[in-house]
Coordinates of C-alpha atoms and ligand atoms in Angstrom, one line a residue:
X90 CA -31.4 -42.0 -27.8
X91 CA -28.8 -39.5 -27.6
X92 CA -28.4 -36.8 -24.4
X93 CA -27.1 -33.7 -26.2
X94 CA -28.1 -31.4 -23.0
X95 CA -25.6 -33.4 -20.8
X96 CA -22.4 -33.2 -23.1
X97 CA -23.4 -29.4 -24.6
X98 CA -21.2 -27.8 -21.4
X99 CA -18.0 -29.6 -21.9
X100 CA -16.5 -28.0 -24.8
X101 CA -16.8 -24.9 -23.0
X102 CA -15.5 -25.8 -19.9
X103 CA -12.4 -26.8 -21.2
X104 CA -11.0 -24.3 -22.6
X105 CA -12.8 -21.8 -19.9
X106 CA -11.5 -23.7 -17.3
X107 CA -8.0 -24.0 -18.9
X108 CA -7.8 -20.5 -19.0
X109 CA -8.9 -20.2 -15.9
X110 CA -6.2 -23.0 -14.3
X111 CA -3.6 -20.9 -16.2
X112 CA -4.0 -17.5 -15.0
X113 CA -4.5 -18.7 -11.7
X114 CA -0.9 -20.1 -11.8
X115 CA 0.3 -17.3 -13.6
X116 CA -1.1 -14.4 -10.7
X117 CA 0.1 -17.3 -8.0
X118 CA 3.8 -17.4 -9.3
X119 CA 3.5 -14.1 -10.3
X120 CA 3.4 -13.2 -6.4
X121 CA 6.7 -15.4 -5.4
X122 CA 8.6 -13.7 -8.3
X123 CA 7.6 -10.3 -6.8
X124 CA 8.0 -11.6 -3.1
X125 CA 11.7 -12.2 -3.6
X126 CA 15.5 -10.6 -4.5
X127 CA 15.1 -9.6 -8.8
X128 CA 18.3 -12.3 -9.0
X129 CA 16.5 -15.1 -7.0
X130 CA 13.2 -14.3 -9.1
X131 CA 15.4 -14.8 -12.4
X132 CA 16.6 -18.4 -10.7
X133 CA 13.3 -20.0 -10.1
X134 CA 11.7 -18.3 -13.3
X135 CA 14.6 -20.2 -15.1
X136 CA 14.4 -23.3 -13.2
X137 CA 10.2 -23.4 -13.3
X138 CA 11.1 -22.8 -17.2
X139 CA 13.3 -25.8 -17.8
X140 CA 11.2 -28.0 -15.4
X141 CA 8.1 -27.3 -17.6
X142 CA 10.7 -27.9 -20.5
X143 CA 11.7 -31.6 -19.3
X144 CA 8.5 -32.7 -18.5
X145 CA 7.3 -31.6 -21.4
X146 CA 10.0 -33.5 -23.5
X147 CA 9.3 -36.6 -21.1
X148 CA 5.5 -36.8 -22.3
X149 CA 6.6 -35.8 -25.7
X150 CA 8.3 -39.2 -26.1
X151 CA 5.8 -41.4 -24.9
X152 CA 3.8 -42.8 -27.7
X153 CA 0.8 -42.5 -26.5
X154 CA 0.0 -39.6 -24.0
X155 CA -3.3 -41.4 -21.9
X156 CA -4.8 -38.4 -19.4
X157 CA -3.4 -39.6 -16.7
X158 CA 0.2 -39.0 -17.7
X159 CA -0.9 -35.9 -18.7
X160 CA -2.5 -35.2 -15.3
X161 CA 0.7 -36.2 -13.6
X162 CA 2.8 -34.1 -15.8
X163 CA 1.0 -30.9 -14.5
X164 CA 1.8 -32.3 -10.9
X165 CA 5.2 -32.8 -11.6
X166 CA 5.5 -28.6 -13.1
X167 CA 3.4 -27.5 -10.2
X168 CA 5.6 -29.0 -7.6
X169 CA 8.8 -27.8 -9.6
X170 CA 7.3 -24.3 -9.5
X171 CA 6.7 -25.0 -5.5
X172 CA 9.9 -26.3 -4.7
X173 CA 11.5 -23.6 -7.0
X174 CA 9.7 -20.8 -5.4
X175 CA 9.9 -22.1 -1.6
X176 CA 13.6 -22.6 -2.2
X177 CA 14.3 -19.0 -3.9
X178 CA 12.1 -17.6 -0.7
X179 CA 14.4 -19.3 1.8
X180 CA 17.5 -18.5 0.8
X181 CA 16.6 -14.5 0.0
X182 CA 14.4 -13.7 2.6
X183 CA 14.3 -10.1 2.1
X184 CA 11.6 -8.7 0.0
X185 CA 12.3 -5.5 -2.3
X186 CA 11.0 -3.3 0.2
X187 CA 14.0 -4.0 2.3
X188 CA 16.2 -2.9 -0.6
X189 CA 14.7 0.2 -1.1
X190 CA 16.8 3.0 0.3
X191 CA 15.7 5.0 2.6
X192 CA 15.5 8.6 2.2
X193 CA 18.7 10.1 3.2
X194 CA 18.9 14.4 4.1
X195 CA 20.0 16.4 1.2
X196 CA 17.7 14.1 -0.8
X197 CA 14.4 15.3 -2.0
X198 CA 11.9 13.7 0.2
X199 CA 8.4 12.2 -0.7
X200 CA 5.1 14.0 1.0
X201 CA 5.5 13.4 4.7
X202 CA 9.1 13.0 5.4
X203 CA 8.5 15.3 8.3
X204 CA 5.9 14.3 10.9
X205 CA 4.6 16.7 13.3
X206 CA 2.3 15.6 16.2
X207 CA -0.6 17.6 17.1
X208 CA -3.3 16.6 20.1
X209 CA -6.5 17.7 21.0
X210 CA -6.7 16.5 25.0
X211 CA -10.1 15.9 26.4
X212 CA -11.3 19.5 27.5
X213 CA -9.6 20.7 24.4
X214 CA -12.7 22.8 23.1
X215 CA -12.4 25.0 26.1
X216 CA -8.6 24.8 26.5
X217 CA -7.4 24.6 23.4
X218 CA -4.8 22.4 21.2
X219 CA -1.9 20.9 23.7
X220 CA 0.6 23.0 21.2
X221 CA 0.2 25.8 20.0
X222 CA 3.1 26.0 17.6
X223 CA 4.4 23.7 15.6
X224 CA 7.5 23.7 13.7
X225 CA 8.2 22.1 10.2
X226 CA 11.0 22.6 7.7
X227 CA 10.0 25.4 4.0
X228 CA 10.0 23.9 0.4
X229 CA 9.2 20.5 1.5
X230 CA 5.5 18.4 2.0
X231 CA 4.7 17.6 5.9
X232 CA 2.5 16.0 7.4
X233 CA 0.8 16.9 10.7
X234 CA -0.4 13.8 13.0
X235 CA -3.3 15.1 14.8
X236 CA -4.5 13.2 17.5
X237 CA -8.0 14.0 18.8
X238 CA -7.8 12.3 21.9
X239 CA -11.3 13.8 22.7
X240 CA -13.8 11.5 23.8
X241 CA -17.1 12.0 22.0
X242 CA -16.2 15.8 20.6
X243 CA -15.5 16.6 17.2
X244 CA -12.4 18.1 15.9
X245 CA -10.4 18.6 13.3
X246 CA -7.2 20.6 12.0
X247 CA -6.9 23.3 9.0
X248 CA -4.0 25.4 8.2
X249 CA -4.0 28.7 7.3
X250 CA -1.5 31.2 5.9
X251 CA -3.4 34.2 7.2
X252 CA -3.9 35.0 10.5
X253 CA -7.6 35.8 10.5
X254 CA -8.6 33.0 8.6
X255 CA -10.2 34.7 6.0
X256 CA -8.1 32.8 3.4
X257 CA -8.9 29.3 2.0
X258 CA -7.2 26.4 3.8
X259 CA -3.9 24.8 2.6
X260 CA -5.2 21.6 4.0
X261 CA -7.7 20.7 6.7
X262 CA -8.9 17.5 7.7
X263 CA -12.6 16.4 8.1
X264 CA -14.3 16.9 11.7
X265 CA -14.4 13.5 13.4
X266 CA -15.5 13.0 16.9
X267 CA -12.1 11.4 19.2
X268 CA -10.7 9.4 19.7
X269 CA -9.5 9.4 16.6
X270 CA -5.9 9.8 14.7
X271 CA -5.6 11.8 11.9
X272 CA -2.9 12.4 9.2
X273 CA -2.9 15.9 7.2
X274 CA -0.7 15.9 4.4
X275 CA 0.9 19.9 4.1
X276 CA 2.1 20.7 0.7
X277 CA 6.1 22.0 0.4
X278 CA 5.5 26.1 2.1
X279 CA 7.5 29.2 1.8
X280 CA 9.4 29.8 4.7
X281 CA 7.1 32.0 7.4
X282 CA 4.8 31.4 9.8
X283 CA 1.4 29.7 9.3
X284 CA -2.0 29.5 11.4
X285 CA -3.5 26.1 12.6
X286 CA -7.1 26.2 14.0
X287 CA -9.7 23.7 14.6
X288 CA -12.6 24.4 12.4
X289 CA -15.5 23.6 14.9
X290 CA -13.8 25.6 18.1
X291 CA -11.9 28.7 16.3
X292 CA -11.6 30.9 19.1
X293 CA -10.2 28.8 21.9
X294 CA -8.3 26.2 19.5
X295 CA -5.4 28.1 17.5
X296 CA -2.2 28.0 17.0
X297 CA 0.5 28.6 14.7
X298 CA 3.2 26.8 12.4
X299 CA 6.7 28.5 12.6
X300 CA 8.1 27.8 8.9
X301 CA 11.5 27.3 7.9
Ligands
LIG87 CU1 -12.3 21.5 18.2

């Protein structure tokens, strides 16, 4: 009496699971190879590469492979790959973000190279924004940091370039109840000056951006 339902998974789960195994390695040495210096990433790549190579020729000449050389053979490329990789992380600590230069003046800067800080102290729907101008540089992105240190009241910050309002905003962030921090992102302007407001108190929170 044969038990085909017993035996019907296996072919499946070997190849499934071999996939599996190998994409698992690959995303996990994928991560130390991105972790570290390009030139250390080359190194361990290369070393990982030759390991697997000699191993590789090792069980080649064996006459007969039995599964557990086999097994030990994938121990013996995983702790190459380990050593490989913790070695290439000790010696070039710094990750790539480290390398990347900063951005220097003269440069064009990304969105936000310029941070102005707004607040919104408790009382503020009655007295108003702590400043009531802001300053931030023409032709470039900003970002205003508002902080809505107001306990329970919502608030929130839109820019304007007219005066009355009447216009659309530039940018505005949602109304959120403090205490909250939140970041507006201001598209590059035209040098000039600009009106802030808070959206849910208009009359008593205002200000203005002095551009350029
Ligand atoms: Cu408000």
């Amino acid at each position: 009496m044969d038990r085909p339902p017993s035996r019907a998974p296996l072919p499946l789960l070997i190849p499934v699971g071999g996939m599996l195994a190998i994409g698992l390695a690959a995303v996990g040495f994928s991560r130390i190879l991105l972790s570290v210096e390009p030139e250390a990433a080359t190194a361990t790549a290369l070393t990982v590469a030759f390991g697997i190579m000699a191993v590789a020729a090792l069980v080649a000449r064996r006459e007969r492979v039995r599964a557990g050389v086999l097994l030990s053979s994938v121990g013996a490329v995983a702790g190459i790959a380990m050593v490989a990789g913790g070695i290439a992380l000790a010696v070039m600590p710094k990750g790539r973000e480290a390398e990347r230069p900063a951005p220097t003046e003269g440069e064009q800067p990304g969105a936000g190279a310029t941070v102005v800080t707004l607040t919104a102290p408790p009382g503020a729907a009655s007295e108003g924004f702590a400043e009531t101008k802001l300053v931030a540089p023409a032709g470039q992105p900003f970002t205003i940091r508002f902080e809505n240190q107001d306990a329970g009241i919502p608030h929130n910050v839109a820019v304007h370039a007219a005066e009355d309002f009447s216009d659309p905003p530039i940018a505005a962030t949602p109304v959120q109840s403090g205490p909250v921090t939140q970041t507006l992102e201001v598209p590059a302007l035209d040098p000039g000056t600009y009106f802030f407001r808070c959206d849910v108190h208009p009359t008593t929170m205002t200000g203005r951006i002095e551009v350029g």
